[in-house]
XYZ file of C-alpha atoms in Angstrom:
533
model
C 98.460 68.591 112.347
C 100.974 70.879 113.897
C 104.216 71.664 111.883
C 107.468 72.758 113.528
C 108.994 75.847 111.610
C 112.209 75.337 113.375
C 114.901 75.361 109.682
C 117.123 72.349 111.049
C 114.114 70.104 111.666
C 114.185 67.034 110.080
C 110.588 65.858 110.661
C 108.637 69.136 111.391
C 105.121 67.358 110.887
C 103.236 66.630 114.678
C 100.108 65.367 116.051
C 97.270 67.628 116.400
C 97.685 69.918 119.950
C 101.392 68.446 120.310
C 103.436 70.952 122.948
C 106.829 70.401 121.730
C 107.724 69.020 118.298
C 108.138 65.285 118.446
C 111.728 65.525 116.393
C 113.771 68.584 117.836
C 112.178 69.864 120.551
C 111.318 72.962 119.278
C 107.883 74.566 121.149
C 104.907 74.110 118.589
C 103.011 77.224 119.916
C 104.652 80.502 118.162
C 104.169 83.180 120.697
C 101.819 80.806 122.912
C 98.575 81.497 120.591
C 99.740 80.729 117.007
C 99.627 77.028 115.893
C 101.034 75.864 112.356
C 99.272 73.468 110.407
C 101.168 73.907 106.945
C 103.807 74.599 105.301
C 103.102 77.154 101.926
C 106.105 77.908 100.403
C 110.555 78.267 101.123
C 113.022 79.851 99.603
C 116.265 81.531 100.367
C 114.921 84.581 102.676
C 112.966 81.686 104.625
C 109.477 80.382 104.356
C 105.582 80.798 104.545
C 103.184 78.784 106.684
C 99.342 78.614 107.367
C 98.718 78.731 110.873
C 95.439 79.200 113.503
C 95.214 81.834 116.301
C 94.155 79.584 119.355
C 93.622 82.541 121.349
C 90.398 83.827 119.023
C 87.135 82.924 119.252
C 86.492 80.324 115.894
C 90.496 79.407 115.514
C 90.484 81.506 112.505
C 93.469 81.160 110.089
C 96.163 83.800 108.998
C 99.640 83.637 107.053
C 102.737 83.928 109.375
C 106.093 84.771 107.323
C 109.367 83.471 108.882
C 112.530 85.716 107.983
C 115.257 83.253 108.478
C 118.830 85.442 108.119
C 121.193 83.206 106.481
C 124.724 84.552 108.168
C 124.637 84.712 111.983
C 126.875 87.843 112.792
C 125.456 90.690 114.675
C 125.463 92.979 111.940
C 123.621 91.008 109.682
C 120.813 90.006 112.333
C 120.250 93.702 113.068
C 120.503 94.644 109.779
C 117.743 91.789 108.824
C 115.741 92.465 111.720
C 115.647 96.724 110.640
C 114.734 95.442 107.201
C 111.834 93.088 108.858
C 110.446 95.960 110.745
C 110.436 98.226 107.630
C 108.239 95.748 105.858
C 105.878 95.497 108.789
C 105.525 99.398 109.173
C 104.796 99.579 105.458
C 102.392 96.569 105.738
C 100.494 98.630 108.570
C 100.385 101.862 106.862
C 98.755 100.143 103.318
C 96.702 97.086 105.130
C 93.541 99.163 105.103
C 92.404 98.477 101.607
C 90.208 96.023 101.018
C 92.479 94.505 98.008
C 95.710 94.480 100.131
C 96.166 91.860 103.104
C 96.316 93.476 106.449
C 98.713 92.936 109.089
C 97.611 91.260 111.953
C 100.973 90.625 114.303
C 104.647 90.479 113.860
C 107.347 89.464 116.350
C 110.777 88.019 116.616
C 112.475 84.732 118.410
C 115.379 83.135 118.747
C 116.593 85.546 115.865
C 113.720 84.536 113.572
C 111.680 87.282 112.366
C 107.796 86.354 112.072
C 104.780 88.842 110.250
C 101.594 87.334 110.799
C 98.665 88.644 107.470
C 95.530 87.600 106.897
C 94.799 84.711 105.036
C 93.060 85.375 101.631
C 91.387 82.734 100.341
C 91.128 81.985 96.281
C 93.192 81.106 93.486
C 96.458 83.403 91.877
C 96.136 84.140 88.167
C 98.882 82.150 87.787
C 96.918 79.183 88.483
C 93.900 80.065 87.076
C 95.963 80.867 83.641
C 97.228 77.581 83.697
C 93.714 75.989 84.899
C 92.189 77.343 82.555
C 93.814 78.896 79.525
C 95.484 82.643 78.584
C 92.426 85.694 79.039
C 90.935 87.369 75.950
C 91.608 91.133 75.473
C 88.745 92.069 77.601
C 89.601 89.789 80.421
C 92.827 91.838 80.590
C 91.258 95.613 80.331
C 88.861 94.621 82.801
C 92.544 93.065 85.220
C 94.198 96.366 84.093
C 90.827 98.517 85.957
C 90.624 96.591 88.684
C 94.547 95.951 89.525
C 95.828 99.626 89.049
C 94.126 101.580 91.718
C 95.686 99.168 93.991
C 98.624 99.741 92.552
C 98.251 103.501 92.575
C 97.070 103.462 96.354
C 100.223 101.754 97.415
C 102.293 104.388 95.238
C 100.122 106.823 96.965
C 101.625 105.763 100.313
C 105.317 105.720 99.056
C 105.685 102.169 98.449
C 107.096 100.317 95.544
C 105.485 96.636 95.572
C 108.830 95.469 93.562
C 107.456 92.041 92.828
C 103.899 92.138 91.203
C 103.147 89.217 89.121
C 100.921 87.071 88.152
C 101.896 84.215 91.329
C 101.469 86.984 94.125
C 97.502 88.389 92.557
C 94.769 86.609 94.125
C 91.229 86.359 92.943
C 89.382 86.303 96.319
C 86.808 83.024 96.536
C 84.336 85.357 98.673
C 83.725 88.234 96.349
C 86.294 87.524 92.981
C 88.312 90.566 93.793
C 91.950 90.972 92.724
C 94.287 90.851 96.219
C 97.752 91.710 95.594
C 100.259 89.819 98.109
C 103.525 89.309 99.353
C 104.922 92.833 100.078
C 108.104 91.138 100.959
C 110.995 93.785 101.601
C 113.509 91.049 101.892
C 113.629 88.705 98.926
C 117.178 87.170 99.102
C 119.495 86.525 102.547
C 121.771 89.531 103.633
C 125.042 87.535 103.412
C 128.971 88.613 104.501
C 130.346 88.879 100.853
C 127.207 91.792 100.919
C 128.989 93.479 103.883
C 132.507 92.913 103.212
C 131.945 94.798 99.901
C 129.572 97.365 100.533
C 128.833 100.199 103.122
C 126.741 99.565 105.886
C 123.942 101.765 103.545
C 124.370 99.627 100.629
C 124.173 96.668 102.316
C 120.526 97.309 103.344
C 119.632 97.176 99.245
C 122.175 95.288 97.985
C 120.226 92.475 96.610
C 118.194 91.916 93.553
C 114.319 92.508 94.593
C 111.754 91.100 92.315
C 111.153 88.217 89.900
C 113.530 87.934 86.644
C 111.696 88.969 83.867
C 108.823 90.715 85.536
C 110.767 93.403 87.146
C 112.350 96.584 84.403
C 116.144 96.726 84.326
C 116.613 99.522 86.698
C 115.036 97.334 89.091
C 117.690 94.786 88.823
C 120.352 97.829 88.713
C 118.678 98.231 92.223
C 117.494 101.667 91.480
C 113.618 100.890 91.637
C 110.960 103.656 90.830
C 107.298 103.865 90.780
C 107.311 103.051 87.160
C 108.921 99.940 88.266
C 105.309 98.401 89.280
C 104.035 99.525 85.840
C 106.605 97.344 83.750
C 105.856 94.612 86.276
C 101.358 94.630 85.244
C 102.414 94.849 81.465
C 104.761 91.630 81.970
C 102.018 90.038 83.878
C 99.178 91.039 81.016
C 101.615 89.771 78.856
C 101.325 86.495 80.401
C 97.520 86.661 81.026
C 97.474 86.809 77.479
C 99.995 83.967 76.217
C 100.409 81.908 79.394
C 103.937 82.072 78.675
C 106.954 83.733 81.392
C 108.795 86.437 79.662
C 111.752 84.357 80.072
C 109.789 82.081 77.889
C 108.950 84.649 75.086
C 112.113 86.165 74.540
C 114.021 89.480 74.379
C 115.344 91.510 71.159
C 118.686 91.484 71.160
C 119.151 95.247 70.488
C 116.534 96.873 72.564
C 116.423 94.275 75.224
C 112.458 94.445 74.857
C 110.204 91.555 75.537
C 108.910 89.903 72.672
C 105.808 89.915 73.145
C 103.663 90.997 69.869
C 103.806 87.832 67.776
C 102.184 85.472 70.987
C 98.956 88.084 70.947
C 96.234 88.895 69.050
C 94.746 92.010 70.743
C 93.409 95.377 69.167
C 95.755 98.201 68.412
C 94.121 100.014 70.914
C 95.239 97.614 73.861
C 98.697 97.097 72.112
C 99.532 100.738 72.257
C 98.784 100.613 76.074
C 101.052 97.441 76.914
C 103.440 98.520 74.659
C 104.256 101.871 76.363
C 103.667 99.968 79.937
C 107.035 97.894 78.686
C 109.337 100.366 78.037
C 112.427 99.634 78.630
C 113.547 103.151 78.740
C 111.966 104.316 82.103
C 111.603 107.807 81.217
C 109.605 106.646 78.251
C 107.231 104.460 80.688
C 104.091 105.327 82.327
C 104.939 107.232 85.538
C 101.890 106.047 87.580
C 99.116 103.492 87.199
C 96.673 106.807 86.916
C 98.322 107.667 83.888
C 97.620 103.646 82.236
C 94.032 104.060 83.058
C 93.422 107.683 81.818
C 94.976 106.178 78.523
C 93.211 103.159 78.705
C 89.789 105.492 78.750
C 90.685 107.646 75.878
C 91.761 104.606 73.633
C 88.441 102.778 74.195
C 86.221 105.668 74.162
C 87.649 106.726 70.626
C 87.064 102.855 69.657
C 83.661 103.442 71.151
C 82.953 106.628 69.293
C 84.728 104.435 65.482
C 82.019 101.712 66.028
C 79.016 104.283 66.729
C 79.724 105.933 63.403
C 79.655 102.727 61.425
C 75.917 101.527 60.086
C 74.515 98.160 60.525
C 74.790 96.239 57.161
C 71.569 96.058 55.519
C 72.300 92.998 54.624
C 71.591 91.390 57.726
C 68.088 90.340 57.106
C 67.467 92.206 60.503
C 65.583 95.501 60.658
C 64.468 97.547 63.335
C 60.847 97.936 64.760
C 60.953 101.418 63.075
C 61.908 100.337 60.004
C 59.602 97.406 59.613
C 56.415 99.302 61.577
C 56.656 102.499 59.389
C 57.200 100.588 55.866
C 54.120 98.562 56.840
C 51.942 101.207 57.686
C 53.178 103.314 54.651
C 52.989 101.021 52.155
C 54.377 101.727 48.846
C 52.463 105.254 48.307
C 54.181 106.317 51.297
C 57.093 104.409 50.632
C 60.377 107.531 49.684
C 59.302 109.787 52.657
C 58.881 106.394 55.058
C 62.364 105.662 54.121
C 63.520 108.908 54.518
C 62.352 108.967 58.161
C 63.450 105.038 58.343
C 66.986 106.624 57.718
C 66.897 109.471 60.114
C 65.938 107.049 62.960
C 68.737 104.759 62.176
C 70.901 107.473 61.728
C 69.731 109.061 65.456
C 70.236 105.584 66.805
C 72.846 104.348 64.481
C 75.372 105.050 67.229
C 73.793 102.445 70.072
C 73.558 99.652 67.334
C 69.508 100.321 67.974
C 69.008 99.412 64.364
C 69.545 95.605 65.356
C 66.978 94.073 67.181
C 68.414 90.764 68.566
C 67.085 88.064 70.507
C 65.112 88.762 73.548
C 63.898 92.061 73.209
C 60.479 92.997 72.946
C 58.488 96.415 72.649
C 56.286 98.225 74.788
C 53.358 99.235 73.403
C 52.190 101.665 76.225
C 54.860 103.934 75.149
C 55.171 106.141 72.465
C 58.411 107.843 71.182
C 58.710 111.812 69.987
C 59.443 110.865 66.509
C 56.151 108.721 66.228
C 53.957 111.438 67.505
C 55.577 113.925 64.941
C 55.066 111.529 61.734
C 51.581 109.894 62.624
C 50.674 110.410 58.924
C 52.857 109.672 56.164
C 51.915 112.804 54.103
C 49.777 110.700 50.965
C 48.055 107.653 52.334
C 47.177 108.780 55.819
C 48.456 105.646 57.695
C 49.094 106.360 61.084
C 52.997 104.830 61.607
C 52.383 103.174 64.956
C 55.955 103.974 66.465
C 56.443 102.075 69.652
C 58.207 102.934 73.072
C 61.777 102.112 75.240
C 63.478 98.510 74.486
C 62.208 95.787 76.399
C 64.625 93.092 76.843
C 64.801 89.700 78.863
C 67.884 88.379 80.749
C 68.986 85.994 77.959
C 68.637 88.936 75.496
C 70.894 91.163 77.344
C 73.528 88.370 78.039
C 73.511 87.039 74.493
C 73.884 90.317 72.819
C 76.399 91.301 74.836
C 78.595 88.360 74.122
C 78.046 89.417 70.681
C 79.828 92.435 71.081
C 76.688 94.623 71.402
C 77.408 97.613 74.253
C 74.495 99.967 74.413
C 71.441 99.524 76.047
C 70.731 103.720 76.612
C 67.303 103.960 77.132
C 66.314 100.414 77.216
C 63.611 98.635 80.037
C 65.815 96.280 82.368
C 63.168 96.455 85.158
C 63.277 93.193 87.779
C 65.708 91.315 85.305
C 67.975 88.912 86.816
C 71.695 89.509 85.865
C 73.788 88.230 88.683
C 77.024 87.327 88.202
C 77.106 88.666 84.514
C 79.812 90.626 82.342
C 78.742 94.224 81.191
C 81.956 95.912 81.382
C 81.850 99.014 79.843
C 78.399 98.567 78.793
C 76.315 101.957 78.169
C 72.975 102.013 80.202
C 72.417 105.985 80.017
C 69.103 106.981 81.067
C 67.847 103.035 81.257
C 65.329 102.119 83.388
C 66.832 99.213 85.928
C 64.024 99.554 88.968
C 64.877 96.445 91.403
C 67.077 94.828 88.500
C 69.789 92.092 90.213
C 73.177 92.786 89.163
C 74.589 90.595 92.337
C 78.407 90.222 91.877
C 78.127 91.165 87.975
C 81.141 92.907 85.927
C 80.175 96.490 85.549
C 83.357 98.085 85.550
C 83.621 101.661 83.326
C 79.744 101.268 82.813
C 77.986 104.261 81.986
C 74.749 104.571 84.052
C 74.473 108.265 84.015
C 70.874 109.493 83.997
C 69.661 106.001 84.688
C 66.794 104.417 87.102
C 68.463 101.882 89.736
C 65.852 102.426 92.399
C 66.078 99.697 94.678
C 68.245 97.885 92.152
C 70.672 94.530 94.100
C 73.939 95.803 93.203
C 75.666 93.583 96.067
C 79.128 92.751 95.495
C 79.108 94.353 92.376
C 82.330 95.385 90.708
C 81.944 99.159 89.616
C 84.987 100.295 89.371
C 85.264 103.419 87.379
C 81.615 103.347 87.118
C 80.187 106.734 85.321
C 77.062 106.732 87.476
C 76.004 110.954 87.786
C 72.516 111.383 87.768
C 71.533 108.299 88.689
C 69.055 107.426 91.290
C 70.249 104.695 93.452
C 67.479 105.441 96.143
C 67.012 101.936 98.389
C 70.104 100.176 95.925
C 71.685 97.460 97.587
C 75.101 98.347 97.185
C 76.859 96.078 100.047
C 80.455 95.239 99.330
C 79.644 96.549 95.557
C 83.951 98.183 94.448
C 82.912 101.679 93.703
C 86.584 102.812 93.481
C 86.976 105.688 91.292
C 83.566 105.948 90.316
C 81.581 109.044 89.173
C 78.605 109.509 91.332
C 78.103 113.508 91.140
C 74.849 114.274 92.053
C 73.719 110.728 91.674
C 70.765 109.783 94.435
C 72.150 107.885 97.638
C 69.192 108.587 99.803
C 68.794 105.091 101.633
C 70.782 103.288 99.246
C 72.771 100.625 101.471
C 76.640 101.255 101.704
C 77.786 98.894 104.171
C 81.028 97.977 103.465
C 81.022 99.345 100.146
C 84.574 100.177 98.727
C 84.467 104.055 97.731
C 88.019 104.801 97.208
C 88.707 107.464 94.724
C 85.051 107.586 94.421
C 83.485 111.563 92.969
C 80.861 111.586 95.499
C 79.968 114.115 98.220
C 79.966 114.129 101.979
C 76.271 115.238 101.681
C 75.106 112.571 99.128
C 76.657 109.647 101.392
C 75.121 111.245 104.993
C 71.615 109.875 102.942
C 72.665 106.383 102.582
C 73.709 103.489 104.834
C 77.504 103.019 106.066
C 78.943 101.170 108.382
C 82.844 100.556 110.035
C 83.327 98.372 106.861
C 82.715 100.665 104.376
C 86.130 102.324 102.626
C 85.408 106.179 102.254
C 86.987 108.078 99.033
C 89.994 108.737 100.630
C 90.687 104.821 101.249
C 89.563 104.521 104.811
C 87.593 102.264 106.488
C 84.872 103.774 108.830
C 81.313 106.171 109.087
C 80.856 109.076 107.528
């Protein structure tokens, strides 16, 4: 089908290949290679349609955005069409990150103002929220590390997206990554009452920008800041969470704060964060998405550090290998200084919840630990207390634990296991061995892998953002398309590891580590641009 995107048309929907639109008139072909097929969305500003560039090899399909100026004066059309060409320039100076659309064309007929993106294929969280249900807390940490280096790129660049929410973030159907659209600088028509009671400066701004409710009251005083975007991510966690508009929630009367606290049921440590994201006071806000996620890292990592120092209840009915090996082989001669040294290994590995063993792992016997070695006899009976090596776990093991709540796996042997498409956020895997494990589009965002064996390990469209990764050898990883933004790779081992198209931005990695692995035109470099190192 072609569709006519002339405003006045009163049957815009045409036969396939149709020159002229079948109604009106109106020439089908928008700048004789772009050809409509549907109409996505209208409002006041004017309207959003799918379309196909004929002149391309494979047809392939893009977004076109049609500024339609509501007043017809000269003033107003050049003043539309200056605003129109700001919003392009700032499209082509942020379109090079891989979570942003890029711009593609723009152009301008019969004083209608066109901006032609790429199409992005997938699902907004606004329609996955109500497909299927509000996000736990950790669904919403792991939105808050993925969204906010977008967020602080585009600050970066001196740009103020003015209308983030939950409608305009895209989860990407190729690879699952957040895209943040519609970078709109025009949201409502310039209109005559505008210019009859305003300068000619004014005029240019003098229109609320953003969505009610998601955008901070100095944003609707038309006085938007940086901070501005940060309000605009807690509103939209706040609806991750509840599923509910803010408009739906509520405000207090006297601070003019969203009420927000009696939908959710999150952890103090996550409340903190949202709760200083919504400020209504801007100078009591967050000043830049950097500043969220450095205090997102120091909540969780003191939460981390609380739940090391608490001991497995011995209750349980659940002991560890060292606990059950050495108590066997002491017996009950043996049986105070066995339980002393129980206790000190618990207490040494207390902190990685090593004391539980839960379903799936297994030991290797071809290893044996320090500690073993030092108390081979038990001092009376002369039992040798047959300590045993690293972890050994199986997929299911790994998966089910973790959904459990269980975090560290330091040390551990993950060789060859299969755990595609799996959530391990934030999951410690310090010095673990993970030679030619598949982690293929899996979660690893803020996972520690410091010290750790990934030697020809399928990282491929991994998400490892934030990623603590120094030390590690990556040598022959597949790491194609893996998100690597802001990661920590200092001195980590790159030689051959496969980089194509990789995202790196923000990445702590040198030009000499990445001259030993593979890159390509695709790949994003630390300082967010595409191309070879």
């Amino acid at each position: 089908m072609s569709y006519c995107v002339n405003p006045a048309c009163p049957h815009p929907e045409n036969p396939d290949n149709a020159p002229r639109c079948q109604a009106c008139g109106e020439k089908l072909l928008l700048r004789d290679r772009y050809r409509v097929t549907q109409a996505l969305g209208q409002g006041g500003f004017g309207a959003t349609f799918i379309a196909q560039d004929i002149s391309l090899p494979g047809q392939p399909t893009s977004v076109i955005k049609q500024l339609r100026p509501v007043a017809s004066s000269e003033r107003v059309l050049e003043m539309a069409k200056e605003l129109f060409e700001r919003e392009a320039k700032t499209l082509g100076k942020i379109g090079n990150h891989p979570q942003v659309p890029r711009l593609l064309d723009y152009f301008d007929t019969n004083d209608q103002f066109y901006l032609v993106q790429e199409y992005v294929s997938g699902a907004t969280l606004k329609q996955e929220v109500k497909r299927s249900g509000p996000l736990t807390e950790l669904g919403v940490r792991q939105f808050l590390t993925e969204l906010l280096p977008v967020v602080q790129y585009l600050h970066d660049h001196r740009v103020i997206h003015r209308d983030i929410k939950p409608a305009n973030i895209i989860r990407r159907t190729i690879d699952h990554k957040l895209v943040l659209i519609d970078f709109g600088a025009v949201k409502d028509q310039v209109s005559q009452t505008a210019l009859m009671s305003t300068s000619d400066q004014t005029a240019l701004t003098s229109f609320a920008i953003g969505t009610p409710g998601f955008a901070p009251p100095e944003q609707m005083a038309l006085r938007p800041v940086y901070a501005s975007d940060i309000y605009a991510v807690g509103v939209t966690c706040i609806y991750l969470l509840t599923g509910k508009s803010p408009n739906h929630l509520g405000y207090d009367p006297i601070t003019g704060e969203i009420r927000w606290r009696e939908y959710i049921n999150v952890s103090s440590r996550l409340a903190n964060v949202l709760e200083k994201m919504l400020e209504v006071s801007v100078r009591q806000r967050y000043q830049s998405a950097n500043d969220v996620l450095r205090s997102l890292a120091v909540e969780f990592h003191r939460e981390s550090l609380s739940q090391g120092m608490i001991n497995q209840p011995k209750s349980s009915g659940i002991l560890s290998d060292e606990h059950t090996d050495i108590e066997s082989a002491g017996g009950v001669a043996g049986g105070s200084q066995v339980s002393r040294l129980a206790e000190a290994i618990r207490a040494r590995k207390g902190r990685s919840g090593g004391t539980r063993v839960p379903a799936g792992e297994t030991r290797n016997p071809g290893m044996v630990s320090k500690a073993a070695a030092a108390m081979a006899v038990d001092g009376k009976g002369g039992s040798s207390a047959k300590m045993k090596g690293p972890v050994k776990w199986d997929a299911s093991g790994v998966k089910t634990s973790y959904a459990k709540g269980r975090r560290d796996f330091a040390a551990c042997d993950l060789n060859l296991l299969d755990l595609s498409r799996t959530s391990l956020a934030e999951a410690v895997f310090h010095q673990a061995s993970l030679v030619k494990t598949k982690f293929l589009a899996s979660d690893l965002s803020s996972a520690n892998f410091g010290r750790a064996s990934l030697n020809q390990a399928i990282l491929r469209d991994a998400n490892l953002t934030k990623a603590y990764m120094s030390y590690a050898n990556l040598e022959g990883a597949d790491l194609r398309g893996a998100d690597l933004s802001e990661a920590y790779l200092t001195h980590a081992n790159l030689r051959g590891a496969n980089l194509c198209g990789a995202n790196l931005t923000g990445a702590r990695v040198s030009d000499e580590q990445l001259a030993m692995a593979k890159t390509n035109w695709m790949t994003v470099r630390p300082n967010g641009k595409r191309g070879l190192f």
